[in-house]
PDB file of C-alpha atoms in Angstrom:
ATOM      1  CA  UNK A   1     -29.226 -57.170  40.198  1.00  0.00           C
ATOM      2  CA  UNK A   2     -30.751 -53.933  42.247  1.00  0.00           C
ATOM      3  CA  UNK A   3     -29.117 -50.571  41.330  1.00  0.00           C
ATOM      4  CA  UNK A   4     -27.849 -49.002  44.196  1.00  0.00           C
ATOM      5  CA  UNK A   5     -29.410 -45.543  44.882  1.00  0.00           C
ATOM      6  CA  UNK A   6     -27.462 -42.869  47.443  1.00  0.00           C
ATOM      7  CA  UNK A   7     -28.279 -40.951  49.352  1.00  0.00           C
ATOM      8  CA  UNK A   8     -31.408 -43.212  50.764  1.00  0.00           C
ATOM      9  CA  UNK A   9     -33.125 -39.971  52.223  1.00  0.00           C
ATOM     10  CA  UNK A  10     -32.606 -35.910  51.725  1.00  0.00           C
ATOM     11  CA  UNK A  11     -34.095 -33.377  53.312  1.00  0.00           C
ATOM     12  CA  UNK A  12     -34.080 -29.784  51.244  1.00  0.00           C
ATOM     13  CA  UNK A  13     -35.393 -26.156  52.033  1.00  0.00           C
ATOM     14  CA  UNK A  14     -36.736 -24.860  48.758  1.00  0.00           C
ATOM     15  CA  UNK A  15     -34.503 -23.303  46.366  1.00  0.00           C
ATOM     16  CA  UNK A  16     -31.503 -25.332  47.817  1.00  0.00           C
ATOM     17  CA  UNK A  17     -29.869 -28.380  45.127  1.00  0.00           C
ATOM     18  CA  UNK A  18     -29.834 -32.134  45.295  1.00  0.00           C
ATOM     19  CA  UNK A  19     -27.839 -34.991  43.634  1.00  0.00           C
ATOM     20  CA  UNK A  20     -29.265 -38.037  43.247  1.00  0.00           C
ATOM     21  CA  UNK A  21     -27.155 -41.037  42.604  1.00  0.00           C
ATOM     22  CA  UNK A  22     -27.861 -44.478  40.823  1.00  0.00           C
ATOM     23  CA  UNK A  23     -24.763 -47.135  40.404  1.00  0.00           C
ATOM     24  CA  UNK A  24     -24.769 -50.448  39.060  1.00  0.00           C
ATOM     25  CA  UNK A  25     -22.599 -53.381  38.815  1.00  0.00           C
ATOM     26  CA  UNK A  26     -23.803 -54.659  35.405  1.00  0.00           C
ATOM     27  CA  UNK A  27     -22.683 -52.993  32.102  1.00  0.00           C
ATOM     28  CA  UNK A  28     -26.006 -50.959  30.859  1.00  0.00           C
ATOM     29  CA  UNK A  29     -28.351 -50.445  27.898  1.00  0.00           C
ATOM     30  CA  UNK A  30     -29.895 -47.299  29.684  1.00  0.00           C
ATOM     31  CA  UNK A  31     -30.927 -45.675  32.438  1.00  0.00           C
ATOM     32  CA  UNK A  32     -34.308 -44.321  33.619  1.00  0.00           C
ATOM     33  CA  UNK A  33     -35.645 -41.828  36.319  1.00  0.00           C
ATOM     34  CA  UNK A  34     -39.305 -42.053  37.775  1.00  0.00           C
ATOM     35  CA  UNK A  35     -40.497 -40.294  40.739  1.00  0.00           C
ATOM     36  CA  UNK A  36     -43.220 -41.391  43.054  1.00  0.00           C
ATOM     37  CA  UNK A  37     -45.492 -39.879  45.688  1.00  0.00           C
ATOM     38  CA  UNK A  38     -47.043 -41.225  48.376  1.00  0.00           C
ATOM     39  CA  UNK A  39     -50.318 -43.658  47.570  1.00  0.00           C
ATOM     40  CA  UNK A  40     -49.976 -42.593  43.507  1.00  0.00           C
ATOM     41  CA  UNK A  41     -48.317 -44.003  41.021  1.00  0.00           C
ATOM     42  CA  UNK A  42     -44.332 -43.590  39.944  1.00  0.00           C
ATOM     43  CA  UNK A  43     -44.293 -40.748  37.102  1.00  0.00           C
ATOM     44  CA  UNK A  44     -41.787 -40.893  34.243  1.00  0.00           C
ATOM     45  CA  UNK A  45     -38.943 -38.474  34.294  1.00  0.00           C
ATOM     46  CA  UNK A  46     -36.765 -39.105  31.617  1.00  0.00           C
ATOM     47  CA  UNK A  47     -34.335 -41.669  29.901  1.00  0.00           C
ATOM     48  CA  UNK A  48     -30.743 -41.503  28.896  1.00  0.00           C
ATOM     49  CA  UNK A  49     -29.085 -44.372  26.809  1.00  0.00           C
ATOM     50  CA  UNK A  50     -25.895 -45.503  26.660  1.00  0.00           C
ATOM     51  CA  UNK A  51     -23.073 -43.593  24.929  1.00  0.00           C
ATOM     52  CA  UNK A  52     -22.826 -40.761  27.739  1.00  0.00           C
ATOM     53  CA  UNK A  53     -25.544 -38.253  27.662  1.00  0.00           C
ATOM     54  CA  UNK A  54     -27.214 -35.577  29.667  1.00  0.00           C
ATOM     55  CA  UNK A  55     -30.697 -34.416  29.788  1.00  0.00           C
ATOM     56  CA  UNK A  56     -32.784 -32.419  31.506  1.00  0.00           C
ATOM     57  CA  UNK A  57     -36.170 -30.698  31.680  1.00  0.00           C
ATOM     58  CA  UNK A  58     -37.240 -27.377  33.949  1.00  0.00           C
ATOM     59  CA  UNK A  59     -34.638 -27.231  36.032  1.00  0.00           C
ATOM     60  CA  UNK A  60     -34.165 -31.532  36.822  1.00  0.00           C
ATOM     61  CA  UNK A  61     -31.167 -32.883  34.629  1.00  0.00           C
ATOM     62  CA  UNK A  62     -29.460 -36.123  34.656  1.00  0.00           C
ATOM     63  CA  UNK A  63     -26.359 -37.838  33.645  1.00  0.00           C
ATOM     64  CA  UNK A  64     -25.081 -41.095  32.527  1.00  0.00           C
ATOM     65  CA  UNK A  65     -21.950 -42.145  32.578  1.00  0.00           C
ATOM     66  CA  UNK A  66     -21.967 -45.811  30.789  1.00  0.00           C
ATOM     67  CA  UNK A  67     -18.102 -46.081  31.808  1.00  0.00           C
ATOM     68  CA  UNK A  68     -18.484 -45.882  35.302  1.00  0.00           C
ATOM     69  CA  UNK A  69     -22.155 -47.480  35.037  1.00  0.00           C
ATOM     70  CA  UNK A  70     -23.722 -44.477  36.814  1.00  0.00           C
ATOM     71  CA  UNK A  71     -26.396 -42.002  36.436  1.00  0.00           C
ATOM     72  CA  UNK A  72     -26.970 -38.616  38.356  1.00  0.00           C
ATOM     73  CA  UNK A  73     -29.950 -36.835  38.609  1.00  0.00           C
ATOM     74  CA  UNK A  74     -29.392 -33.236  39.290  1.00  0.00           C
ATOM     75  CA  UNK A  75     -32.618 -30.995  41.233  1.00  0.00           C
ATOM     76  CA  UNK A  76     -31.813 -27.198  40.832  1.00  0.00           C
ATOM     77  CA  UNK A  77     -33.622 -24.863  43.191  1.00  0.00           C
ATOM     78  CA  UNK A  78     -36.150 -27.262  44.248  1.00  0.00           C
ATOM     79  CA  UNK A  79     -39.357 -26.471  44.523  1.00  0.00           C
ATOM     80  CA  UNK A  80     -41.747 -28.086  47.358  1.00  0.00           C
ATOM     81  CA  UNK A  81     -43.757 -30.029  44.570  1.00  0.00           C
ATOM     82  CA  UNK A  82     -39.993 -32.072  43.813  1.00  0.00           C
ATOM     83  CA  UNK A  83     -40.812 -33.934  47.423  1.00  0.00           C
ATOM     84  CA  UNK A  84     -41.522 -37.574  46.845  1.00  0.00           C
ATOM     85  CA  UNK A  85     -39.447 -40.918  46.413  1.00  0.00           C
ATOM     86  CA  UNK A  86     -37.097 -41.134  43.164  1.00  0.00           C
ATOM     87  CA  UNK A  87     -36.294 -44.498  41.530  1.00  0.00           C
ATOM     88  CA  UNK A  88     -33.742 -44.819  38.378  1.00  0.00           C
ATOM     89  CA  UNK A  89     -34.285 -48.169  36.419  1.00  0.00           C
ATOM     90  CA  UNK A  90     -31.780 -49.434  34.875  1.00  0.00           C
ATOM     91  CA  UNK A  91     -31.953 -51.034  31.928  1.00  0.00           C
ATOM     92  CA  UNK A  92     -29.738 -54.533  30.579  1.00  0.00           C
ATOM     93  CA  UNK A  93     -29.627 -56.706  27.395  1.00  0.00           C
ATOM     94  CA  UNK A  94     -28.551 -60.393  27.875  1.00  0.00           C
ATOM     95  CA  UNK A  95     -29.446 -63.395  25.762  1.00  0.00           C
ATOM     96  CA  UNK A  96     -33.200 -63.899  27.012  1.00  0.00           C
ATOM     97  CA  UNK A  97     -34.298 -60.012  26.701  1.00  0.00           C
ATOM     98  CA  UNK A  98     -33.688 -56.816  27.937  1.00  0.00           C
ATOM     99  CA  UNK A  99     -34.344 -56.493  31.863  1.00  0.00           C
ATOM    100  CA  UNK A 100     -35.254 -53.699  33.773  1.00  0.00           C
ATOM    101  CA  UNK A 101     -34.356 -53.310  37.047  1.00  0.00           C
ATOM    102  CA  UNK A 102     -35.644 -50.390  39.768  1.00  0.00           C
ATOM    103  CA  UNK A 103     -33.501 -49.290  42.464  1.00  0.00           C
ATOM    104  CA  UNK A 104     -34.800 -48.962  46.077  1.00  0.00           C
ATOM    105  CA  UNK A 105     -35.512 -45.113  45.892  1.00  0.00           C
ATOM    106  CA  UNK A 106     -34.149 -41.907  47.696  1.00  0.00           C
ATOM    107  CA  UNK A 107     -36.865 -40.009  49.541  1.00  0.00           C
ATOM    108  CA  UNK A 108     -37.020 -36.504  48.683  1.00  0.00           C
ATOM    109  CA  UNK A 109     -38.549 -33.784  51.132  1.00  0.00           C
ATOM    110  CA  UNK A 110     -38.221 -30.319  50.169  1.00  0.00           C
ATOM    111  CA  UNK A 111     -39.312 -28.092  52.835  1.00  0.00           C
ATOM    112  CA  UNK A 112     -40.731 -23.954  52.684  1.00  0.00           C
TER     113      UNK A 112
ATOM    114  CA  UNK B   1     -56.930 -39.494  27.194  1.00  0.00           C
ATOM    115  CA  UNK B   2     -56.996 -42.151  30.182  1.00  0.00           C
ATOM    116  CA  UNK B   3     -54.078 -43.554  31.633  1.00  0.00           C
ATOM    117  CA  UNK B   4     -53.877 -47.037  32.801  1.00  0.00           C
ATOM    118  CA  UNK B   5     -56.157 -48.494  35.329  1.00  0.00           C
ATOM    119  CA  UNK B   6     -55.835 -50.958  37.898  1.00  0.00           C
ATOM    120  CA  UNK B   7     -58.980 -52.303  39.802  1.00  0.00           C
ATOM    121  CA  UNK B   8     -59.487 -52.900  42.522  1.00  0.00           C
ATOM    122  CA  UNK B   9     -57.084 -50.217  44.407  1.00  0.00           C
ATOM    123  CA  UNK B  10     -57.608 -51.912  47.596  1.00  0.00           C
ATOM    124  CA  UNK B  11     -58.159 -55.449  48.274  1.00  0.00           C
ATOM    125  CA  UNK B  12     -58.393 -57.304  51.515  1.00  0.00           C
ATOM    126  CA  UNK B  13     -58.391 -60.993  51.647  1.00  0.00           C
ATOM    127  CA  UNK B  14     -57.560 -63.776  54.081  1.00  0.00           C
ATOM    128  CA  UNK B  15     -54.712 -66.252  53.936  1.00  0.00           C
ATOM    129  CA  UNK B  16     -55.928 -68.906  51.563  1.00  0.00           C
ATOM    130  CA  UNK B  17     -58.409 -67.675  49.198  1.00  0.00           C
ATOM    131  CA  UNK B  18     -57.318 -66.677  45.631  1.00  0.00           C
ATOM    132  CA  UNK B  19     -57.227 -62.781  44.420  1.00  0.00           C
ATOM    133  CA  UNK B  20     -57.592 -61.311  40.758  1.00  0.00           C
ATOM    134  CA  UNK B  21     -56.196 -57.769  39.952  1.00  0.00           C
ATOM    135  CA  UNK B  22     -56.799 -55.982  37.064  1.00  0.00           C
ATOM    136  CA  UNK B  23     -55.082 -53.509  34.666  1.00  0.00           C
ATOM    137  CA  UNK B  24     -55.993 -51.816  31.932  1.00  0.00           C
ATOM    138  CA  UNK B  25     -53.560 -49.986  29.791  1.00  0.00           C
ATOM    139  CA  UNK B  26     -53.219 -47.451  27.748  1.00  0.00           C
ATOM    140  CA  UNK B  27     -55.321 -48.131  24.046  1.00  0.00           C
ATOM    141  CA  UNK B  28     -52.400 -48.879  22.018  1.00  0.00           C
ATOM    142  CA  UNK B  29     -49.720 -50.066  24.237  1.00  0.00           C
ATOM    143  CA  UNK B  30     -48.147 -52.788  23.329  1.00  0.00           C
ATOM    144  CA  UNK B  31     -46.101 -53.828  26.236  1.00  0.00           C
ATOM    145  CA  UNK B  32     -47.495 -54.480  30.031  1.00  0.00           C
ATOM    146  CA  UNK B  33     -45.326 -54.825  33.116  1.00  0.00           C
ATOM    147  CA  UNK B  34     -46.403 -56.496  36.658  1.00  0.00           C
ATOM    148  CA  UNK B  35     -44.768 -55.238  39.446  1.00  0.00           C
ATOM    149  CA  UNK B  36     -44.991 -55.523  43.407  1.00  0.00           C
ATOM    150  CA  UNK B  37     -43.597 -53.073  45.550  1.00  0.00           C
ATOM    151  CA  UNK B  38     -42.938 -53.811  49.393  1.00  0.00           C
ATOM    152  CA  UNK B  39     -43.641 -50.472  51.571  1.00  0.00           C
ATOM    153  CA  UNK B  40     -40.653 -48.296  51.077  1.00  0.00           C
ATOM    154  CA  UNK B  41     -39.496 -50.206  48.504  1.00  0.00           C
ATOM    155  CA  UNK B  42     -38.693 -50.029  44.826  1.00  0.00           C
ATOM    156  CA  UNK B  43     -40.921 -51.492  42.125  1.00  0.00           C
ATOM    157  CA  UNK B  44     -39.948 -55.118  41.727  1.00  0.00           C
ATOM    158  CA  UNK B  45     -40.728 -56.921  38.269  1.00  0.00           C
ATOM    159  CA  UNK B  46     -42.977 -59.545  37.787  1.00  0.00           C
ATOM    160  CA  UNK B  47     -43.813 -59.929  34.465  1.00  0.00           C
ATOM    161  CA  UNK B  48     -43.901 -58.413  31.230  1.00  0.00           C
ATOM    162  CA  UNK B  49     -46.363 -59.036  28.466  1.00  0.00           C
ATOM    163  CA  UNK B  50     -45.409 -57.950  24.278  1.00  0.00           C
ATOM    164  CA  UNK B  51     -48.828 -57.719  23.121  1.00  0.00           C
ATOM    165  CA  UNK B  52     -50.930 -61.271  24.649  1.00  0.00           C
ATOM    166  CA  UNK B  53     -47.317 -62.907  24.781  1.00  0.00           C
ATOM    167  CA  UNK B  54     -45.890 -63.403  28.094  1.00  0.00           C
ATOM    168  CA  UNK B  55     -42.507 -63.005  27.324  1.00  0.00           C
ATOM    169  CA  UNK B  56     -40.797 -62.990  30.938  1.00  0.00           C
ATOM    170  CA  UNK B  57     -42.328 -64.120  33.803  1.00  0.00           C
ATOM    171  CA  UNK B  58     -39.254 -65.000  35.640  1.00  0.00           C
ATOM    172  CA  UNK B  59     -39.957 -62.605  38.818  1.00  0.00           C
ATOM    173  CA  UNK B  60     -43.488 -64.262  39.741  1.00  0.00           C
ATOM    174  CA  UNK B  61     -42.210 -65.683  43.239  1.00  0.00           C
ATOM    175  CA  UNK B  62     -43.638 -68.587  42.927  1.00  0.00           C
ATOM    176  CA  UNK B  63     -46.243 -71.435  40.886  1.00  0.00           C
ATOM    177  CA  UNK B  64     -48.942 -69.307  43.089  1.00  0.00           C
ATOM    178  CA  UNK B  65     -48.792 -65.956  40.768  1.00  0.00           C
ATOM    179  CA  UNK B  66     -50.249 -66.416  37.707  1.00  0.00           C
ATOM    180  CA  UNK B  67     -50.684 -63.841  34.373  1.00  0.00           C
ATOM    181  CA  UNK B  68     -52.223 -63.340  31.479  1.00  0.00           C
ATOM    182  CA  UNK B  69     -53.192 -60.978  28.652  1.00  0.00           C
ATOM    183  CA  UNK B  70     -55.863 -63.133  26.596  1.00  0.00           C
ATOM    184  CA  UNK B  71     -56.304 -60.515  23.982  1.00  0.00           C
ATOM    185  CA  UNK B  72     -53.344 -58.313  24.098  1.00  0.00           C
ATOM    186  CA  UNK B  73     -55.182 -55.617  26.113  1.00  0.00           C
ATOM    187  CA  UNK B  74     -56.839 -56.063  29.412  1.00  0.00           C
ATOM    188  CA  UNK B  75     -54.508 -58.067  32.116  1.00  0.00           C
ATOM    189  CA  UNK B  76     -54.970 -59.582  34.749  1.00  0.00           C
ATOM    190  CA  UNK B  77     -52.697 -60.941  37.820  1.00  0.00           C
ATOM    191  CA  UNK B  78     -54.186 -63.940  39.524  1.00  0.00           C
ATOM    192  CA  UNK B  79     -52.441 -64.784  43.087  1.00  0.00           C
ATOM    193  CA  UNK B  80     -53.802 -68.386  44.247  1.00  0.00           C
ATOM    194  CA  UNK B  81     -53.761 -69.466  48.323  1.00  0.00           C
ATOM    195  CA  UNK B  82     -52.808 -66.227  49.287  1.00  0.00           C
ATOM    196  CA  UNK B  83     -49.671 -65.501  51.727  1.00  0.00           C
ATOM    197  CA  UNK B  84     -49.508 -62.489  54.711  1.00  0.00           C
ATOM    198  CA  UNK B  85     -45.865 -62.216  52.462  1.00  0.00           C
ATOM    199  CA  UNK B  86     -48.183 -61.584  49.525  1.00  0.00           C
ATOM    200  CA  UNK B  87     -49.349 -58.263  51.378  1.00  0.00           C
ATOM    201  CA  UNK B  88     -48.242 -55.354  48.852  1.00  0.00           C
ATOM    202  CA  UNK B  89     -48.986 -52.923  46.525  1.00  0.00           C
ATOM    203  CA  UNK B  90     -49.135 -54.385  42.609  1.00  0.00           C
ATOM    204  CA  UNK B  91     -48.519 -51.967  40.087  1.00  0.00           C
ATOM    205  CA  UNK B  92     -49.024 -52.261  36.267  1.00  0.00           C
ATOM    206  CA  UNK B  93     -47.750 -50.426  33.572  1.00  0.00           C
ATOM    207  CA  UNK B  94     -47.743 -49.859  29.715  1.00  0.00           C
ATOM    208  CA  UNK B  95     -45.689 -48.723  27.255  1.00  0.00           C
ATOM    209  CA  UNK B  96     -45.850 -47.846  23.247  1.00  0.00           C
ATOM    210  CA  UNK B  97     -43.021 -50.751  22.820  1.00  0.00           C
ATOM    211  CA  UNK B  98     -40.749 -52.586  25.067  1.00  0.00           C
ATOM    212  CA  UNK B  99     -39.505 -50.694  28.519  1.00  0.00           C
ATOM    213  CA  UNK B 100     -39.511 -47.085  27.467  1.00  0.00           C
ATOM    214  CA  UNK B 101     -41.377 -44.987  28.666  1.00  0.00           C
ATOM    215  CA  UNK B 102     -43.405 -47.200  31.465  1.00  0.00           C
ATOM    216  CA  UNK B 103     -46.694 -45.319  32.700  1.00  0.00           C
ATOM    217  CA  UNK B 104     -47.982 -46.934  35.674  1.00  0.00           C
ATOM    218  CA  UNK B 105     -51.293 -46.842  37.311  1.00  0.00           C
ATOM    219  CA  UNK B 106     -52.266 -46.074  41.128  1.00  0.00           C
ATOM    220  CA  UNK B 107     -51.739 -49.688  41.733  1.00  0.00           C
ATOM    221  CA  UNK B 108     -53.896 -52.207  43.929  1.00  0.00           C
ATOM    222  CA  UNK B 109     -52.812 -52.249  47.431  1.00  0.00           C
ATOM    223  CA  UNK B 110     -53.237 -55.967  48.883  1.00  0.00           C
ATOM    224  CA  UNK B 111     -53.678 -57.115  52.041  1.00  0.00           C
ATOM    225  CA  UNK B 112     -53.734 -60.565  53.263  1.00  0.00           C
ATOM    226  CA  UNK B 113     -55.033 -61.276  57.136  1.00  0.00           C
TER     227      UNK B 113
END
């Protein structure tokens, strides 16, 4: 099942924060952030596995909280080359395989 | 070195005849994901391939998608009697093992008259 992604659209001014959320409704393995621009292809972020954990690079973080089956991505002073659509993935183990599963994105603008 | 590369990245066809999209992954990748993804959508899977085993193909819509991966390299996605619904972009991807991390290519954007 499709991880639900909120909110489906944010406009920024640079330098100003964003939260992205990803929530599922099936216990998960991990969780995994990609970002996409227009016409080119999605671009790994990071992953964060289950046990709780929180990563981050530059100044985008995330957060996983297996519990609650959520994940956060945090932007911190955003620059204009953050714009673009975000998808997490989230990741499930069952009998026939692990699955992974993308949400249906949050577009990102970040304006001067 | 190269990333992975899907040919061609735009393909126009018209209802009824079959299509063939390629991907080429990363040299020493084992796994290979399929994806489509409707405009303004997410990336929806397809199938996945562990080396020239296709070891889930359970989101090819229907008997009309076919995959393979002959020699564990070089894919290719074969859609037969082509649909206006078929109309997307298809996006492959590679990783060292299983789903972590996926690099995708550009994708091949499809469109069916």
């Amino acid at each position: 099942q499709q991880p639900v992604q909120s909110p489906q659209a944010v406009i920024l001014r640079e330098g100003e924060d964003a939260v992205i959320n990803c929530s599922s409704s099936k216990a998960l393995y991990s969780v995994h952030w990609y970002r996409q621009k227009h016409g080119e292809a999605p671009v790994f972020l990071m992953i964060l596995l289950k046990g709780g954990e929180q990563k981050g690079h530059d100044k985008i973080s995330a957060s996983f909280n297996e519990k609650k089956q959520q994940s956060s991505l945090y932007l911190t002073a955003s620059q204009l080359s953050y714009s673009g659509t975000y998808f997490c993935g989230t990741e499930i183990t069952s009998n026939a395989g692990n699955m992974l599963t993308f949400g249906g994105g949050t577009r990102l603008m970040v304006k001067p | 070195g190269a990333g992975v590369s899907q040919s061609p990245r735009y393909k126009v066809a018209k209802r009824g005849q079959d299509v063939a999209l390629r991907c080429d992954p990363i040299s020493g990748h084992v796994s290979l994901f399929w994806y489509q993804q409707a405009l303004g959508q997410g990336p929806e899977f397809l199938t996945y391939f562990q080396n020239e085993a296709q070891l889930d193909k359970s989101g090819l819509p229907s008997d009309r998608f076919f995959a393979e991966r002959p020699e564990g390299s070089v894919s290719t996605l074969k859609i037969q009697r082509t649909q206006q619904e078929d109309s997307a972009v298809y996006l492959c991807a590679s990783s060292l093992a299983g789903y972590w991390p996926q690099h995708f290519g550009d994708g091949t954007r499809l469109s069916i008259l």
